[in-house]
Short mmCIF file of C-alpha atoms in Angstrom, two decimals:
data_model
loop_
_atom_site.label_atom_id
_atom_site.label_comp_id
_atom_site.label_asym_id
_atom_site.label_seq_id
_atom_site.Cartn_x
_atom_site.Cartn_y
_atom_site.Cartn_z
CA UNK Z 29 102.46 53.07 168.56
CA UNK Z 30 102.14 56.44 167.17
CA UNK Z 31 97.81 56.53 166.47
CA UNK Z 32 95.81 58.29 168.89
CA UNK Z 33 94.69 61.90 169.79
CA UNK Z 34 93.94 63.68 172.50
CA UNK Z 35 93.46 66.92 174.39
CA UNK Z 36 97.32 67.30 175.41
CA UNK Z 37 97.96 67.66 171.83
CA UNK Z 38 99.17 70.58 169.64
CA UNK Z 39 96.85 69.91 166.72
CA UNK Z 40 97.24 72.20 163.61
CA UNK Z 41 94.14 72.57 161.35
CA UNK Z 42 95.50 73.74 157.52
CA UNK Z 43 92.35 75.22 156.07
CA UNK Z 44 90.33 75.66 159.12
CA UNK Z 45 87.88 78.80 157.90
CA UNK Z 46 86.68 76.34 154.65
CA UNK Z 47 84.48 73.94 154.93
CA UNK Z 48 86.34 70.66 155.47
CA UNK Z 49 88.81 72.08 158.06
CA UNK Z 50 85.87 74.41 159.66
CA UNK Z 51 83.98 70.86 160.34
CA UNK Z 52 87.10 69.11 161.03
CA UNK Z 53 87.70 72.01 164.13
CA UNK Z 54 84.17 71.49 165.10
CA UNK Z 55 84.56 68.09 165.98
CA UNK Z 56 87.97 68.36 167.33
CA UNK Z 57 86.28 71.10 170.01
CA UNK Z 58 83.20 68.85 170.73
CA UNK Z 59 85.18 65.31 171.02
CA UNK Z 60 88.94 66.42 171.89
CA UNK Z 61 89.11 69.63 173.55
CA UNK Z 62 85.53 69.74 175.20
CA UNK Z 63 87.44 69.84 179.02
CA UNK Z 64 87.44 73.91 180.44
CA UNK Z 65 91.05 73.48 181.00
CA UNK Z 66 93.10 71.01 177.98
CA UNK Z 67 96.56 70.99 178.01
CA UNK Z 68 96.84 70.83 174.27
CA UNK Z 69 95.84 73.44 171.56
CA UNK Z 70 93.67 73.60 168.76
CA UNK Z 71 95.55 76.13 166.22
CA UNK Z 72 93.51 77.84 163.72
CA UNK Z 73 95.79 80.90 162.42
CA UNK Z 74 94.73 83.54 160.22
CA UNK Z 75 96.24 83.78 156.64
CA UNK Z 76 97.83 86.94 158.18
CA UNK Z 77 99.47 84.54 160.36
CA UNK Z 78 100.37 81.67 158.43
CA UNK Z 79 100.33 81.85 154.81
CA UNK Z 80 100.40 78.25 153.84
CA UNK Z 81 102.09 79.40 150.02
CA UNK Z 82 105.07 81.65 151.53
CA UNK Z 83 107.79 78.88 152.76
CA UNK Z 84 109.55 80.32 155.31
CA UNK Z 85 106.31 81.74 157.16
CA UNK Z 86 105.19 78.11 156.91
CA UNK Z 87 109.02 77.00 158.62
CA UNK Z 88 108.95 79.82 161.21
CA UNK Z 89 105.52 79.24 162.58
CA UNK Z 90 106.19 75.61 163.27
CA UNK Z 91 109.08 76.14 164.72
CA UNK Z 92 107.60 78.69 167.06
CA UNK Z 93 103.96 76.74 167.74
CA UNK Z 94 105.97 73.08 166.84
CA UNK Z 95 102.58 71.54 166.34
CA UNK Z 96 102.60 67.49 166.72
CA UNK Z 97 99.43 66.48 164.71
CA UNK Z 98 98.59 68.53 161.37
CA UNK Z 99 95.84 67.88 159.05
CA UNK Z 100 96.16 69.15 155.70
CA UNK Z 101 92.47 70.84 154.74
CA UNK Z 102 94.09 73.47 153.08
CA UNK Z 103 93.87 73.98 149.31
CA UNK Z 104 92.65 75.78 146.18
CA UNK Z 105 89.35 73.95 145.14
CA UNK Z 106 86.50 74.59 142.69
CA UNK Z 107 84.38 72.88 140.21
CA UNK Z 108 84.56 72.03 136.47
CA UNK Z 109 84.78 75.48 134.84
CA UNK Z 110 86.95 77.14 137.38
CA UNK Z 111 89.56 73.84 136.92
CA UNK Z 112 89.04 74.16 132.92
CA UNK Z 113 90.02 77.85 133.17
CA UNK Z 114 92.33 78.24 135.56
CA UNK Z 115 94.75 74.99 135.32
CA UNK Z 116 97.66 76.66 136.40
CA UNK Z 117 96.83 78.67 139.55
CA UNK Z 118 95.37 74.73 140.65
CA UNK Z 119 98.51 72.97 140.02
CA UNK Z 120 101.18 75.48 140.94
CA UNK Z 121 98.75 76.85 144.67
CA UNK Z 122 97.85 72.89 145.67
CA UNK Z 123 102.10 71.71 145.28
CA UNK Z 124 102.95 74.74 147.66
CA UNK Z 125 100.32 74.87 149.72
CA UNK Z 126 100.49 70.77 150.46
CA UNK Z 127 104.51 70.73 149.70
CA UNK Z 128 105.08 73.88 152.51
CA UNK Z 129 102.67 72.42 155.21
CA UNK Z 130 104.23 68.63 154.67
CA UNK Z 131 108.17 69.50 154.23
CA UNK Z 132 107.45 71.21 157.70
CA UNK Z 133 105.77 68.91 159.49
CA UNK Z 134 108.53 66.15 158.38
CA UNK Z 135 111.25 68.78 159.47
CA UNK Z 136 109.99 70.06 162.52
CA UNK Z 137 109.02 66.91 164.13
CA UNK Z 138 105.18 66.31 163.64
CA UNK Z 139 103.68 62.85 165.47
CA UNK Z 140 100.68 62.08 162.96
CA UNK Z 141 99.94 64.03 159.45
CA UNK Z 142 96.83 63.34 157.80
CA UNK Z 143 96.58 64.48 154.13
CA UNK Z 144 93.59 65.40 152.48
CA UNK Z 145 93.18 63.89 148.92
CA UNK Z 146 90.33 64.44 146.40
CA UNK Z 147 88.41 61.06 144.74
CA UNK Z 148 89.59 63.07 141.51
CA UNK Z 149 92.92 61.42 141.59
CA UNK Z 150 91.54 58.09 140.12
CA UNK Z 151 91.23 57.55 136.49
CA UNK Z 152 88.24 59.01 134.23
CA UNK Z 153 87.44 55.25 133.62
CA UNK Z 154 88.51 53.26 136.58
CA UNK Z 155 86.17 50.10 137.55
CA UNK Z 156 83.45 50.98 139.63
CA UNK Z 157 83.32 51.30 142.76
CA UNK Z 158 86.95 52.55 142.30
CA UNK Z 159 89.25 50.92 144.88
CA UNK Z 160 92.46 52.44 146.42
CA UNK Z 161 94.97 50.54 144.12
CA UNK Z 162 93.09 52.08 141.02
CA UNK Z 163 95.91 55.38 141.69
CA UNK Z 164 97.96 56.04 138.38
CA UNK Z 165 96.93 52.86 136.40
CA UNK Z 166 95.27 54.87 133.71
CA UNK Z 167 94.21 58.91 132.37
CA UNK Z 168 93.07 61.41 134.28
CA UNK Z 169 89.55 63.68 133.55
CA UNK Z 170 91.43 66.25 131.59
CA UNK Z 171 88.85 69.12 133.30
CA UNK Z 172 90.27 68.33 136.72
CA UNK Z 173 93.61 66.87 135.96
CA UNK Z 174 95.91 69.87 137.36
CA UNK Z 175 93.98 69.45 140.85
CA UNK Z 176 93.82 66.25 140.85
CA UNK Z 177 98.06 65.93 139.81
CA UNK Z 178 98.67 68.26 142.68
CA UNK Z 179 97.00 65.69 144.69
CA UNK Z 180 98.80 62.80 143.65
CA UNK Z 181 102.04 64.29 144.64
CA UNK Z 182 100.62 65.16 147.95
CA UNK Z 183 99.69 61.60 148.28
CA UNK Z 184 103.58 60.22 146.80
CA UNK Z 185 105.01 62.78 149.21
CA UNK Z 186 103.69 61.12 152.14
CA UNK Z 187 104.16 58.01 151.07
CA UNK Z 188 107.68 58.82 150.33
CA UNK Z 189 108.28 60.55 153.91
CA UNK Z 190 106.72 57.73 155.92
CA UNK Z 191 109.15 55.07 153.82
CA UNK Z 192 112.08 56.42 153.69
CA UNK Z 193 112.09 58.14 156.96
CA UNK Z 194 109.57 56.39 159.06
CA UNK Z 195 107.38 59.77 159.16
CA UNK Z 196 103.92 58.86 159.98
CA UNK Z 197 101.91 60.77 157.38
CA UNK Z 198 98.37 58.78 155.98
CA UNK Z 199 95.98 59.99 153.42
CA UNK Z 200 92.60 60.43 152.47
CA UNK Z 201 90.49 60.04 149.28
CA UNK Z 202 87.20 61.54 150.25
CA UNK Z 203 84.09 61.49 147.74
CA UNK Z 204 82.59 64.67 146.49
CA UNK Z 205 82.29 67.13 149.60
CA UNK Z 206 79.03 69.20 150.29
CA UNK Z 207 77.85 70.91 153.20
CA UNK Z 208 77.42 74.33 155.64
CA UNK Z 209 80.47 76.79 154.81
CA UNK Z 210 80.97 76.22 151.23
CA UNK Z 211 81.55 78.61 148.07
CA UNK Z 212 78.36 79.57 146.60
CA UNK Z 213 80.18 81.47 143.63
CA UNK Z 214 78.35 80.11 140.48
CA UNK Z 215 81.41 80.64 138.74
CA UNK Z 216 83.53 78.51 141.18
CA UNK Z 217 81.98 76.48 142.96
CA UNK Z 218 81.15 72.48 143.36
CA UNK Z 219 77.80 71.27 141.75
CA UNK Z 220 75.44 71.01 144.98
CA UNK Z 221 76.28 74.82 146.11
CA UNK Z 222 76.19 75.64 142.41
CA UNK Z 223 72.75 74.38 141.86
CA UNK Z 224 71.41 75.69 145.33
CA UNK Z 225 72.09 79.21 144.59
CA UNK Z 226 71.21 78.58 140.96
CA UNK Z 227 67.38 77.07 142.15
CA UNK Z 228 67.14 79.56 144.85
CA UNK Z 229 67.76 82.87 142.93
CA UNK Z 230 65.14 81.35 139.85
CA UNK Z 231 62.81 81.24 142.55
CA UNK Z 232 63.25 84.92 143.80
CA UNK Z 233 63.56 86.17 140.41
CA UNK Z 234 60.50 83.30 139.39
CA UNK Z 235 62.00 82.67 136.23
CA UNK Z 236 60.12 79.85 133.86
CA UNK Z 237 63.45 77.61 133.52
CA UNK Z 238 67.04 77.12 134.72
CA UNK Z 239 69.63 75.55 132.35
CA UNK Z 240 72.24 73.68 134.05
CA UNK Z 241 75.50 72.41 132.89
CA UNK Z 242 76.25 69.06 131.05
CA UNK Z 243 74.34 65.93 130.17
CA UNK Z 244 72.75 65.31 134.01
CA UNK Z 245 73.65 61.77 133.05
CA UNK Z 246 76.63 61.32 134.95
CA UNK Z 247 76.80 59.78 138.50
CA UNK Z 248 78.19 61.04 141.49
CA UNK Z 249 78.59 59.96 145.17
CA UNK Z 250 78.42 63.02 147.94
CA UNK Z 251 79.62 62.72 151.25
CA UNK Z 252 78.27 65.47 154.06
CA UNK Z 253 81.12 67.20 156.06
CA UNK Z 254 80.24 66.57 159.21
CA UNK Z 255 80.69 62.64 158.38
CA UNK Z 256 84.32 63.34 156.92
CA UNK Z 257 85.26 65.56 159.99
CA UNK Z 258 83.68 62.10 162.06
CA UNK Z 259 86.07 59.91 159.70
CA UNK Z 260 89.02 62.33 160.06
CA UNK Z 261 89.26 61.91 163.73
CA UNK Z 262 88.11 57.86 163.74
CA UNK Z 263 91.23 57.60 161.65
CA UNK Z 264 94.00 59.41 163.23
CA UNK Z 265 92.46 57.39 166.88
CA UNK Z 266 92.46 53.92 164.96
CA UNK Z 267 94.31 53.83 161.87
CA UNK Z 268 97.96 52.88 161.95
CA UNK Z 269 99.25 51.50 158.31
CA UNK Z 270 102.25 49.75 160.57
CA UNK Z 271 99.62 47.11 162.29
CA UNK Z 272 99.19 43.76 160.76
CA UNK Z 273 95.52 44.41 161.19
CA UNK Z 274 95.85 47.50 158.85
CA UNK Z 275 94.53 47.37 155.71
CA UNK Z 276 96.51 46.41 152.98
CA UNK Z 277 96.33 45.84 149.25
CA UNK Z 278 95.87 43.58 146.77
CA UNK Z 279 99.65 42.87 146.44
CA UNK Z 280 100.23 42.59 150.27
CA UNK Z 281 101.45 45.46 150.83
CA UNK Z 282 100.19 48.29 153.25
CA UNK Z 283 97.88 51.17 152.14
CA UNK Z 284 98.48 54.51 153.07
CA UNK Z 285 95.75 56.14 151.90
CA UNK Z 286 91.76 54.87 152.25
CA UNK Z 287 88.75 55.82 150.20
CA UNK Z 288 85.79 57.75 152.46
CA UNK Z 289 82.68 57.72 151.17
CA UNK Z 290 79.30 57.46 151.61
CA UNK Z 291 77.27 54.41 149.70
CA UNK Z 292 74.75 56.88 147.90
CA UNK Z 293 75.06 57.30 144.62
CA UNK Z 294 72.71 59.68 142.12
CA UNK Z 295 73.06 61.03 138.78
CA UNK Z 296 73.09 65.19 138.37
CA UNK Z 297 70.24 65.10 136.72
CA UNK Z 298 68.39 63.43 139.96
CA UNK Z 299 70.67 65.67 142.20
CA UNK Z 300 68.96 68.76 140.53
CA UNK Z 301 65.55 67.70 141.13
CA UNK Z 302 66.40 66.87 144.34
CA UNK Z 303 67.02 70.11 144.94
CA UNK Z 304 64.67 72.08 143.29
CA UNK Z 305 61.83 70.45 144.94
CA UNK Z 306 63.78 71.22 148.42
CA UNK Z 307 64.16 75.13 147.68
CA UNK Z 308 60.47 74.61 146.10
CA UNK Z 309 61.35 75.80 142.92
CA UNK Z 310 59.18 75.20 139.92
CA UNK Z 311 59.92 75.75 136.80
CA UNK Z 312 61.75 73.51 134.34
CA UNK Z 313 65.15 72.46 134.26
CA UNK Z 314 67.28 72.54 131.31
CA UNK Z 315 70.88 71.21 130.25
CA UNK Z 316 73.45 72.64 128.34
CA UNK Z 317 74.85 69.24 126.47
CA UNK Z 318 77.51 71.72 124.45
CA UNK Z 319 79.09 71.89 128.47
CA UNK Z 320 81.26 69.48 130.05
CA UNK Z 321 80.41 66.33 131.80
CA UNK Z 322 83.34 65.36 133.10
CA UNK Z 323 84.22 61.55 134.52
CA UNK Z 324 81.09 59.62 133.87
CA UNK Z 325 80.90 57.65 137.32
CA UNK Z 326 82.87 58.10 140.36
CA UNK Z 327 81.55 55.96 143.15
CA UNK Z 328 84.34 54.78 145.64
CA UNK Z 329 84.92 51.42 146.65
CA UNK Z 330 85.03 51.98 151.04
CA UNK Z 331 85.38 48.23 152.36
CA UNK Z 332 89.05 49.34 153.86
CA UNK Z 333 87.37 51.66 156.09
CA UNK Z 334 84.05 49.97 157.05
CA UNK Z 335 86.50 47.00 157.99
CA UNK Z 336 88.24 49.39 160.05
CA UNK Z 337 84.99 50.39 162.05
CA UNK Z 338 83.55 53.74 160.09
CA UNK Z 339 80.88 54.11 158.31
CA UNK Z 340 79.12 57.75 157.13
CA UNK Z 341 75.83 58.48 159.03
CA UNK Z 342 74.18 61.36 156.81
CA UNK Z 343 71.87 60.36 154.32
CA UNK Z 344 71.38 62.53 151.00
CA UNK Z 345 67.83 64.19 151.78
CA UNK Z 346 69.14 65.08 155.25
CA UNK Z 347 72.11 66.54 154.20
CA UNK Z 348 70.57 68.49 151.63
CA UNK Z 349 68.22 69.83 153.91
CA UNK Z 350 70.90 70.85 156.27
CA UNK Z 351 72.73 72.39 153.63
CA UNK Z 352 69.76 74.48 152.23
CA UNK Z 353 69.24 75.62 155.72
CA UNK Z 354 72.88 76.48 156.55
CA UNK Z 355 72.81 78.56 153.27
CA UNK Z 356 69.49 80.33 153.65
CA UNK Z 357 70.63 81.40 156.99
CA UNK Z 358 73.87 82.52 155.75
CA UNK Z 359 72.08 84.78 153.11
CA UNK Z 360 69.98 86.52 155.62
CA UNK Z 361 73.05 87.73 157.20
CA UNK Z 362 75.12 88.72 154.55
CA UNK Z 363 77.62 85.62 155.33
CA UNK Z 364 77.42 83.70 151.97
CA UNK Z 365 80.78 83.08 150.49
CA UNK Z 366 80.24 83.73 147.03
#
């Protein structure tokens, strides 16, 4: 049996200051390491510390700390035009970053690794709601693909380690990721903090319209943080792809990586309203059709997990909310990440 976690552990957080691994930490301090006195560890180096892209700094400081569960948060992410321009910097950061972090948790002994995927590795045009065994049967959105590729051999790697060499690494395919601690660059950035910062400086500046990118037509499901940090931890405590009960595929054969998502779906279009009327904007929105849409639908298909016991508890409007809140906060003080 090698599922479980618990405060005796030595649990390595890749990525901990971004979002995902900041919420991951969070919930690993309330529901792990919540005793005055654990006898495990919850590292969360500095980049000064551990540079996940320099090898042997990777190697040394798990042989010195020699960690025993690792989950990968760490990477380079951003949203359509910072994947369209910068294709390279996504493909060749994402294989070291993931390829470092993994090669040394195989070498060095880790217990559990859990890998952080991106719904991006599925086909543009995959059947709705996209199930796991949808990876590689078809093309890629070419305004993602370098991300997403970088992904996909995260996701081989493990499957190859746990194979060949009985190294217990699983994966996860979350939807698309909003919440408190995210980039607010509007060069950079996803669409939800794009089009909060986008609504909220219109309103400061009161400006009659605010032309956003693309159609609005396509559909996307969002997932809140805090309900991936929840699944993240539900996971490494109940998921082992060794069971019988485990979830497998349609061939019989057992899955390594599962789909998290949340069961809301919207289309940009109703995601900027949404929005707007939350930061009480009010002037008109416009789109800039000569602008990327991207994949048309990407709604993931979560039975494996529900079976399994999880389901996300953060609705849309709420998380919204929270999000607004987190960033209005965070631009009082000067803390935005931008």
């Amino acid at each position: 049996m090698t599922k479980g976690i618990s405060n005796k552990d030595l649990i390595l957080v890749a990525g901990a200051k971004g979002m995902v691994g900041s919420a991951i930490c969070k919930r690993l301090i309330k529901n792990i390491f919540n005793q005055s006195n654990n006898p495990g560890k919850l590292f969360n180096p500095s980049k000064e510390e551990l540079n996940y892209l320099d090898k042997e700094n990777v190697f040394n400081w798990f042989e010195l700390n020699k960690p025993n569960i690792v989950i990968i948060a760490a990477a380079r992410v951003g949203g359509i035009l910072a994947n369209s321009k910068h294709p390279t910097s996504f493909l060749l950061e994402n294989l070291r970053i993931q390829n470092n972090l993994i090669e040394a948790s195989w070498k060095f002994g880790v217990r559990r690794l859990l890998f952080l995927g991106s719904s991006c590795i599925y086909p543009k045009f995959a059947s709705q709601p996209i199930r796991e065994e949808s990876l590689l049967t078809a093309e890629l959105e070419k305004t993602n693909q370098s991300y997403a590729i970088a992904k996909i051999a995260g996701i081989k790697l493990c499957e190859a380690l746990r194979e060949e060499y009985s190294f217990d690494a699983i994966s996860i395919m979350p939807s698309n990721l909003y919440g408190p601690g995210d980039n607010y660059s509007l060069h950079s950035s996803h669409v939800i903090p794009a089009l909060i910062r986008k609504f909220d400086l219109a309103r400061e500046k009161d400006s009659e319209s605010v032309t956003c990118l693309g159609s609005g037509n396509p559909l996307r499901e969002f997932l809140y943080v805090d309900d991936l940090a929840d699944a993240c931890l539900f996971l490494l405590k109940n998921w082992d792809p060794d069971e019988k009960d485990s979830p497998i595929n349609d061939y019989g054969e057992k899955l390594i990586w599962l789909n998290i998502g949340s069961e809301e779906e919207t289309s940009i279009k109703n995601l900027a309203t949404k929005i707007s009327t939350l930061l009480e904007y009010k002037g008109e929105i416009c789109w800039d059709t000569s602008q990327p849409d991207g994949t048309p639908r990407k709604k993931l298909n979560t039975e494996r997990i529900n079976k399994l016991g999880w389901e996300s508890k953060t609705n849309l409007t709420n998380g919204l909310q929270k999000t607004i809140n987190y960033y209005l906060k965070a631009k009082q003080l000067g803390q935005l990440r931008i």
